[in-house]
């Protein structure tokens, strides 16, 4: 289950490609921010000049012109600025082009024609989804797998995230993970699944890393973590295995009892073994069958002398 060199190279290439795309998008956003700041500054200065000129020429007062400019700025500042709370993203809508523009936490300049809607504020907290699924191993027994994935909306691709609801995203990740895990479990015998848990988890992570299209491209999300917490037998198989182990212990105890006390029958030796093992509660006076007196004497002797 070791990762071949081609896969390592592919992972590196995918990671480098995503970094380049993210860098290009970040640079474009920086230029866009500068443009919006410049536009806001030009509008502010233009309004100042116009109102000061009007104030001095029409009203004959520079002070009135400055007051008019301050009132104008107070009324229009919300059209040029937008504030986004912590751990939150915002998508504004360009009413002319219909383009969605993402904003992260903080105070940002925007164009007056960018529409802000209350429903377009998006929580960027990490979402965790726990899964418990069963798949047949190579030799037949069902194995229970407990795994989880964590994701959060990716700010740079927030416009894609808004097009899919959380149920769609969770189902998409679940289907990918289930497909990977079922194929891996089918490649191991039941007894080897637990031993290879780390290898299976490594394969699960690798497949998600190579996912095409990527989570960012598909859902506008960043996959934070994928983990395989446990691999174990299905409960009925666990019960059978536990019963087999208990039976082996009881046979061993019964054999030791008959070796030291030949007068004890096989049935009584097994009864004694079960009482000693503590799997059943049974009073010595209720022991049934031939040889019960000998079993009672044996148990009483063991209780007094510590047992042999």
Short mmCIF file of C-alpha atoms in Angstrom, two decimals:
data_model
loop_
_atom_site.label_atom_id
_atom_site.label_comp_id
_atom_site.label_asym_id
_atom_site.label_seq_id
_atom_site.Cartn_x
_atom_site.Cartn_y
_atom_site.Cartn_z
CA UNK A 1 0.00 0.00 0.00
CA UNK A 2 3.03 2.31 -0.27
CA UNK A 3 2.49 5.29 -2.53
CA UNK A 4 4.31 4.83 -5.87
CA UNK A 5 6.60 7.57 -7.12
CA UNK A 6 4.25 8.56 -9.99
CA UNK A 7 1.49 9.26 -7.47
CA UNK A 8 3.86 11.35 -5.36
CA UNK A 9 4.81 13.36 -8.44
CA UNK A 10 1.15 13.72 -9.37
CA UNK A 11 0.27 14.98 -5.87
CA UNK A 12 3.10 17.53 -6.05
CA UNK A 13 1.94 18.69 -9.47
CA UNK A 14 -1.67 19.04 -8.25
CA UNK A 15 -0.55 20.98 -5.20
CA UNK A 16 1.68 23.28 -7.27
CA UNK A 17 -1.13 23.88 -9.78
CA UNK A 18 -3.57 24.84 -7.00
CA UNK A 19 -1.02 27.17 -5.41
CA UNK A 20 -0.42 28.93 -8.73
CA UNK A 21 -4.16 29.32 -9.35
CA UNK A 22 -4.69 30.67 -5.83
CA UNK A 23 -1.75 33.08 -6.21
CA UNK A 24 -3.07 34.40 -9.52
CA UNK A 25 -6.52 34.90 -8.03
CA UNK A 26 -5.07 36.68 -4.98
CA UNK A 27 -3.04 39.04 -7.19
CA UNK A 28 -6.16 39.82 -9.25
CA UNK A 29 -8.07 40.58 -6.03
CA UNK A 30 -5.31 42.96 -4.88
CA UNK A 31 -5.55 44.92 -8.14
CA UNK A 32 -9.34 44.93 -7.85
CA UNK A 33 -9.11 46.32 -4.30
CA UNK A 34 -6.78 49.08 -5.49
CA UNK A 35 -9.21 49.95 -8.28
CA UNK A 36 -12.16 50.17 -5.85
CA UNK A 37 -10.18 52.31 -3.41
CA UNK A 38 -9.10 54.62 -6.24
CA UNK A 39 -12.68 54.90 -7.51
CA UNK A 40 -13.96 55.73 -4.01
CA UNK A 41 -11.22 58.32 -3.55
CA UNK A 42 -11.97 59.96 -6.90
CA UNK A 43 -15.70 60.11 -6.08
CA UNK A 44 -14.98 61.63 -2.67
CA UNK A 45 -12.60 64.27 -4.02
CA UNK A 46 -14.95 65.08 -6.91
CA UNK A 47 -17.87 65.54 -4.50
CA UNK A 48 -15.70 67.73 -2.28
CA UNK A 49 -14.72 69.99 -5.17
CA UNK A 50 -18.27 70.29 -6.51
CA UNK A 51 -19.86 71.02 -3.12
CA UNK A 52 -17.16 73.48 -2.07
CA UNK A 53 -17.54 75.34 -5.38
CA UNK A 54 -21.33 75.37 -5.04
CA UNK A 55 -21.07 76.48 -1.43
CA UNK A 56 -18.78 79.38 -2.18
CA UNK A 57 -20.46 80.53 -5.39
CA UNK A 58 -24.14 79.97 -4.68
CA UNK A 59 -24.32 80.07 -0.89
CA UNK A 60 -21.31 82.32 -0.46
CA UNK A 61 -19.84 80.16 2.28
CA UNK A 62 -16.95 77.70 2.18
CA UNK A 63 -18.09 76.32 5.52
CA UNK A 64 -21.53 75.41 4.14
CA UNK A 65 -19.87 73.68 1.23
CA UNK A 66 -17.72 71.56 3.59
CA UNK A 67 -20.76 70.76 5.75
CA UNK A 68 -22.67 69.68 2.65
CA UNK A 69 -19.72 67.43 1.68
CA UNK A 70 -19.64 65.85 5.17
CA UNK A 71 -23.39 65.15 4.98
CA UNK A 72 -22.98 63.65 1.51
CA UNK A 73 -20.14 61.38 2.69
CA UNK A 74 -22.10 60.26 5.77
CA UNK A 75 -25.06 59.30 3.59
CA UNK A 76 -23.05 57.61 0.82
CA UNK A 77 -20.22 55.89 2.71
CA UNK A 78 -22.22 52.66 3.02
CA UNK A 79 -22.33 52.53 -0.80
CA UNK A 80 -18.55 52.47 -1.00
CA UNK A 81 -17.67 50.35 2.05
CA UNK A 82 -18.77 46.96 3.36
CA UNK A 83 -17.95 45.36 6.73
CA UNK A 84 -17.75 41.58 7.10
CA UNK A 85 -17.79 39.93 10.60
CA UNK A 86 -15.19 37.44 11.84
CA UNK A 87 -15.13 33.89 10.38
CA UNK A 88 -17.54 35.05 7.69
CA UNK A 89 -17.50 35.58 3.96
CA UNK A 90 -19.72 37.84 1.87
CA UNK A 91 -20.80 37.62 -1.76
CA UNK A 92 -21.90 40.89 -3.33
CA UNK A 93 -23.73 40.99 -6.67
CA UNK A 94 -22.73 43.29 -9.50
CA UNK A 95 -26.17 44.44 -10.66
CA UNK A 96 -24.89 45.17 -14.19
CA UNK A 97 -22.91 41.99 -14.94
CA UNK A 98 -24.45 39.60 -12.39
CA UNK A 99 -20.96 38.65 -11.19
CA UNK A 100 -20.57 37.48 -7.59
CA UNK A 101 -17.66 39.09 -5.73
CA UNK A 102 -16.29 37.48 -2.51
CA UNK A 103 -15.15 39.47 0.53
CA UNK A 104 -13.47 38.12 3.66
CA UNK A 105 -13.51 39.34 7.26
CA UNK A 106 -12.83 43.06 7.66
CA UNK A 107 -13.67 46.43 6.08
CA UNK A 108 -13.55 46.61 2.27
CA UNK A 109 -14.08 49.17 -0.47
CA UNK A 110 -16.72 48.23 -3.05
CA UNK A 111 -18.46 49.73 -6.04
CA UNK A 112 -21.84 51.40 -5.35
CA UNK A 113 -23.49 49.06 -7.86
CA UNK A 114 -22.48 45.98 -5.89
CA UNK A 115 -25.61 44.73 -4.13
CA UNK A 116 -25.30 43.41 -0.54
CA UNK A 117 -27.89 40.87 0.62
CA UNK A 118 -28.29 39.60 4.18
CA UNK A 119 -28.48 36.00 2.97
CA UNK A 120 -25.12 36.25 1.21
CA UNK A 121 -23.13 36.39 4.45
CA UNK A 122 -21.63 32.88 4.71
CA UNK A 123 -20.20 31.21 7.82
CA UNK A 124 -16.62 30.02 7.21
CA UNK A 125 -16.41 27.68 10.21
CA UNK A 126 -15.17 24.10 9.76
CA UNK A 127 -17.95 21.52 9.35
CA UNK A 128 -17.35 17.96 10.60
CA UNK A 129 -19.21 14.91 9.31
CA UNK A 130 -18.82 11.51 11.04
CA UNK A 131 -19.54 8.34 9.09
CA UNK A 132 -20.05 4.70 10.15
CA UNK A 133 -20.26 2.19 7.31
CA UNK A 134 -19.82 -1.54 6.78
CA UNK A 135 -18.10 -3.30 3.88
CA UNK A 136 -17.29 -6.99 3.25
CA UNK A 137 -13.65 -8.04 3.53
CA UNK A 138 -11.97 -10.25 0.95
CA UNK A 139 -12.94 -13.45 2.79
CA UNK A 140 -16.54 -12.39 3.53
CA UNK A 141 -16.95 -10.95 7.08
CA UNK A 142 -18.44 -7.47 7.33
CA UNK A 143 -16.09 -4.78 8.64
CA UNK A 144 -17.31 -1.61 10.38
CA UNK A 145 -15.42 1.55 9.43
CA UNK A 146 -15.69 4.81 11.34
CA UNK A 147 -14.30 7.73 9.37
CA UNK A 148 -14.86 11.45 9.11
CA UNK A 149 -14.16 14.45 6.93
CA UNK A 150 -13.93 18.15 7.72
CA UNK A 151 -14.47 20.98 5.28
CA UNK A 152 -15.22 24.70 5.17
CA UNK A 153 -16.28 27.19 2.52
CA UNK A 154 -13.25 28.40 0.56
CA UNK A 155 -13.26 32.20 0.36
CA UNK A 156 -11.60 32.40 -3.06
CA UNK A 157 -14.30 30.09 -4.52
CA UNK A 158 -17.23 31.32 -2.46
CA UNK A 159 -19.30 31.95 -5.57
CA UNK A 160 -19.23 28.18 -6.26
CA UNK A 161 -20.07 27.24 -2.69
CA UNK A 162 -23.34 29.17 -2.74
CA UNK A 163 -24.66 27.04 -5.62
CA UNK A 164 -24.61 23.80 -3.57
CA UNK A 165 -26.30 23.14 -0.22
CA UNK A 166 -24.56 21.33 2.63
CA UNK A 167 -26.44 18.06 2.02
CA UNK A 168 -25.18 17.94 -1.57
CA UNK A 169 -21.60 18.62 -0.47
CA UNK A 170 -21.71 16.03 2.32
CA UNK A 171 -23.20 13.39 0.03
CA UNK A 172 -20.57 14.12 -2.60
CA UNK A 173 -17.69 13.64 -0.14
CA UNK A 174 -19.38 10.59 1.41
CA UNK A 175 -19.78 8.88 -1.96
CA UNK A 176 -16.13 9.46 -2.83
CA UNK A 177 -14.93 8.17 0.57
CA UNK A 178 -17.27 5.16 0.51
CA UNK A 179 -16.06 4.15 -2.94
CA UNK A 180 -12.42 4.33 -1.83
CA UNK A 181 -12.94 2.45 1.45
CA UNK A 182 -15.10 -0.34 0.01
CA UNK A 183 -12.46 -1.05 -2.65
CA UNK A 184 -9.66 -1.06 -0.07
CA UNK A 185 -11.45 -3.32 2.42
CA UNK A 186 -12.26 -5.77 -0.38
CA UNK A 187 -8.52 -6.10 -0.96
CA UNK A 188 -7.76 -7.43 2.55
CA UNK A 189 -8.82 -10.48 4.51
CA UNK A 190 -10.84 -9.65 7.61
CA UNK A 191 -7.98 -10.51 9.97
CA UNK A 192 -5.65 -8.07 8.19
CA UNK A 193 -7.99 -5.07 7.92
CA UNK A 194 -7.24 -3.75 11.41
CA UNK A 195 -3.50 -4.25 10.92
CA UNK A 196 -3.63 -2.21 7.72
CA UNK A 197 -5.78 0.63 9.10
CA UNK A 198 -3.02 3.22 8.62
CA UNK A 199 -2.39 2.08 5.06
CA UNK A 200 -6.12 2.28 4.27
CA UNK A 201 -6.31 5.77 5.80
CA UNK A 202 -3.28 6.87 3.79
CA UNK A 203 -4.93 5.64 0.60
CA UNK A 204 -8.15 7.44 1.54
CA UNK A 205 -6.30 10.73 1.99
CA UNK A 206 -4.36 10.26 -1.25
CA UNK A 207 -7.51 9.69 -3.27
CA UNK A 208 -9.12 12.83 -1.86
CA UNK A 209 -5.97 14.82 -2.65
CA UNK A 210 -6.15 13.62 -6.26
CA UNK A 211 -9.88 14.22 -6.52
CA UNK A 212 -10.77 15.71 -9.91
CA UNK A 213 -12.39 18.14 -10.08
CA UNK A 214 -10.98 19.30 -6.76
CA UNK A 215 -13.28 20.20 -3.81
CA UNK A 216 -12.51 23.86 -4.46
CA UNK A 217 -13.52 23.60 -8.11
CA UNK A 218 -16.53 21.36 -7.49
CA UNK A 219 -18.16 22.83 -4.38
CA UNK A 220 -16.10 25.91 -3.50
CA UNK A 221 -14.91 24.17 -0.32
CA UNK A 222 -11.56 23.45 1.27
CA UNK A 223 -11.19 19.88 2.54
CA UNK A 224 -9.48 20.41 5.90
CA UNK A 225 -9.08 16.82 7.12
CA UNK A 226 -9.98 13.22 6.28
CA UNK A 227 -9.38 10.47 8.85
CA UNK A 228 -10.15 6.82 9.47
CA UNK A 229 -10.82 6.44 13.20
CA UNK A 230 -11.50 2.70 13.47
CA UNK A 231 -11.76 -0.58 11.56
CA UNK A 232 -13.41 -3.51 13.34
CA UNK A 233 -15.60 -6.56 12.86
CA UNK A 234 -19.36 -6.18 12.54
CA UNK A 235 -21.04 -6.69 16.01
CA UNK A 236 -22.35 -10.21 15.29
CA UNK A 237 -18.89 -11.28 14.08
CA UNK A 238 -17.34 -9.70 17.17
CA UNK A 239 -19.77 -11.69 19.36
CA UNK A 240 -18.84 -14.94 17.62
CA UNK A 241 -15.11 -14.23 17.98
CA UNK A 242 -15.57 -13.33 21.65
CA UNK A 243 -17.53 -16.55 22.24
CA UNK A 244 -14.79 -18.60 20.60
CA UNK A 245 -12.17 -16.98 22.84
CA UNK A 246 -14.26 -17.58 25.97
CA UNK A 247 -14.89 -21.21 24.97
CA UNK A 248 -11.15 -21.77 24.55
CA UNK A 249 -10.48 -20.32 28.02
CA UNK A 250 -13.21 -22.46 29.60
CA UNK A 251 -11.84 -25.61 27.96
CA UNK A 252 -8.40 -24.78 29.30
CA UNK A 253 -9.72 -24.22 32.84
CA UNK A 254 -11.85 -27.40 32.70
CA UNK A 255 -8.86 -29.45 31.55
CA UNK A 256 -6.76 -28.13 34.43
CA UNK A 257 -9.56 -28.96 36.93
CA UNK A 258 -9.96 -32.55 35.70
CA UNK A 259 -6.20 -33.02 35.78
CA UNK A 260 -6.03 -32.07 39.46
CA UNK A 261 -9.41 -33.64 40.35
CA UNK A 262 -10.01 -36.76 38.23
CA UNK A 263 -13.23 -37.52 40.13
CA UNK A 264 -14.91 -34.51 38.51
CA UNK A 265 -16.90 -35.25 35.35
CA UNK A 266 -16.40 -33.24 32.15
CA UNK A 267 -19.79 -31.56 32.59
CA UNK A 268 -19.04 -30.53 36.17
CA UNK A 269 -15.55 -29.40 35.20
CA UNK A 270 -17.08 -27.07 32.57
CA UNK A 271 -19.64 -25.79 35.13
CA UNK A 272 -16.82 -25.05 37.53
CA UNK A 273 -14.82 -23.37 34.77
CA UNK A 274 -17.75 -21.10 33.92
CA UNK A 275 -18.24 -20.15 37.58
CA UNK A 276 -14.53 -19.50 38.02
CA UNK A 277 -14.42 -17.46 34.82
CA UNK A 278 -17.34 -15.39 36.10
CA UNK A 279 -19.46 -15.65 32.97
CA UNK A 280 -22.45 -16.99 34.89
CA UNK A 281 -23.71 -16.57 38.46
CA UNK A 282 -24.49 -19.93 39.98
CA UNK A 283 -24.86 -21.07 43.59
CA UNK A 284 -22.97 -24.27 44.39
CA UNK A 285 -26.08 -25.77 46.02
CA UNK A 286 -27.90 -25.52 42.68
CA UNK A 287 -25.41 -27.63 40.73
CA UNK A 288 -27.27 -30.36 38.90
CA UNK A 289 -26.35 -33.79 37.54
CA UNK A 290 -24.31 -36.73 38.73
CA UNK A 291 -21.16 -35.69 40.59
CA UNK A 292 -22.68 -32.41 41.80
CA UNK A 293 -21.58 -33.16 45.35
CA UNK A 294 -17.99 -33.50 44.22
CA UNK A 295 -18.23 -30.19 42.32
CA UNK A 296 -19.69 -28.44 45.37
CA UNK A 297 -16.92 -29.83 47.55
CA UNK A 298 -14.34 -28.69 45.04
CA UNK A 299 -15.72 -25.12 44.90
CA UNK A 300 -15.97 -24.91 48.68
CA UNK A 301 -12.41 -26.15 49.01
CA UNK A 302 -11.25 -23.60 46.41
CA UNK A 303 -13.05 -20.78 48.21
CA UNK A 304 -11.45 -21.70 51.50
CA UNK A 305 -7.95 -22.44 50.31
CA UNK A 306 -7.68 -20.10 47.37
CA UNK A 307 -8.24 -22.88 44.82
CA UNK A 308 -5.67 -24.84 42.97
#
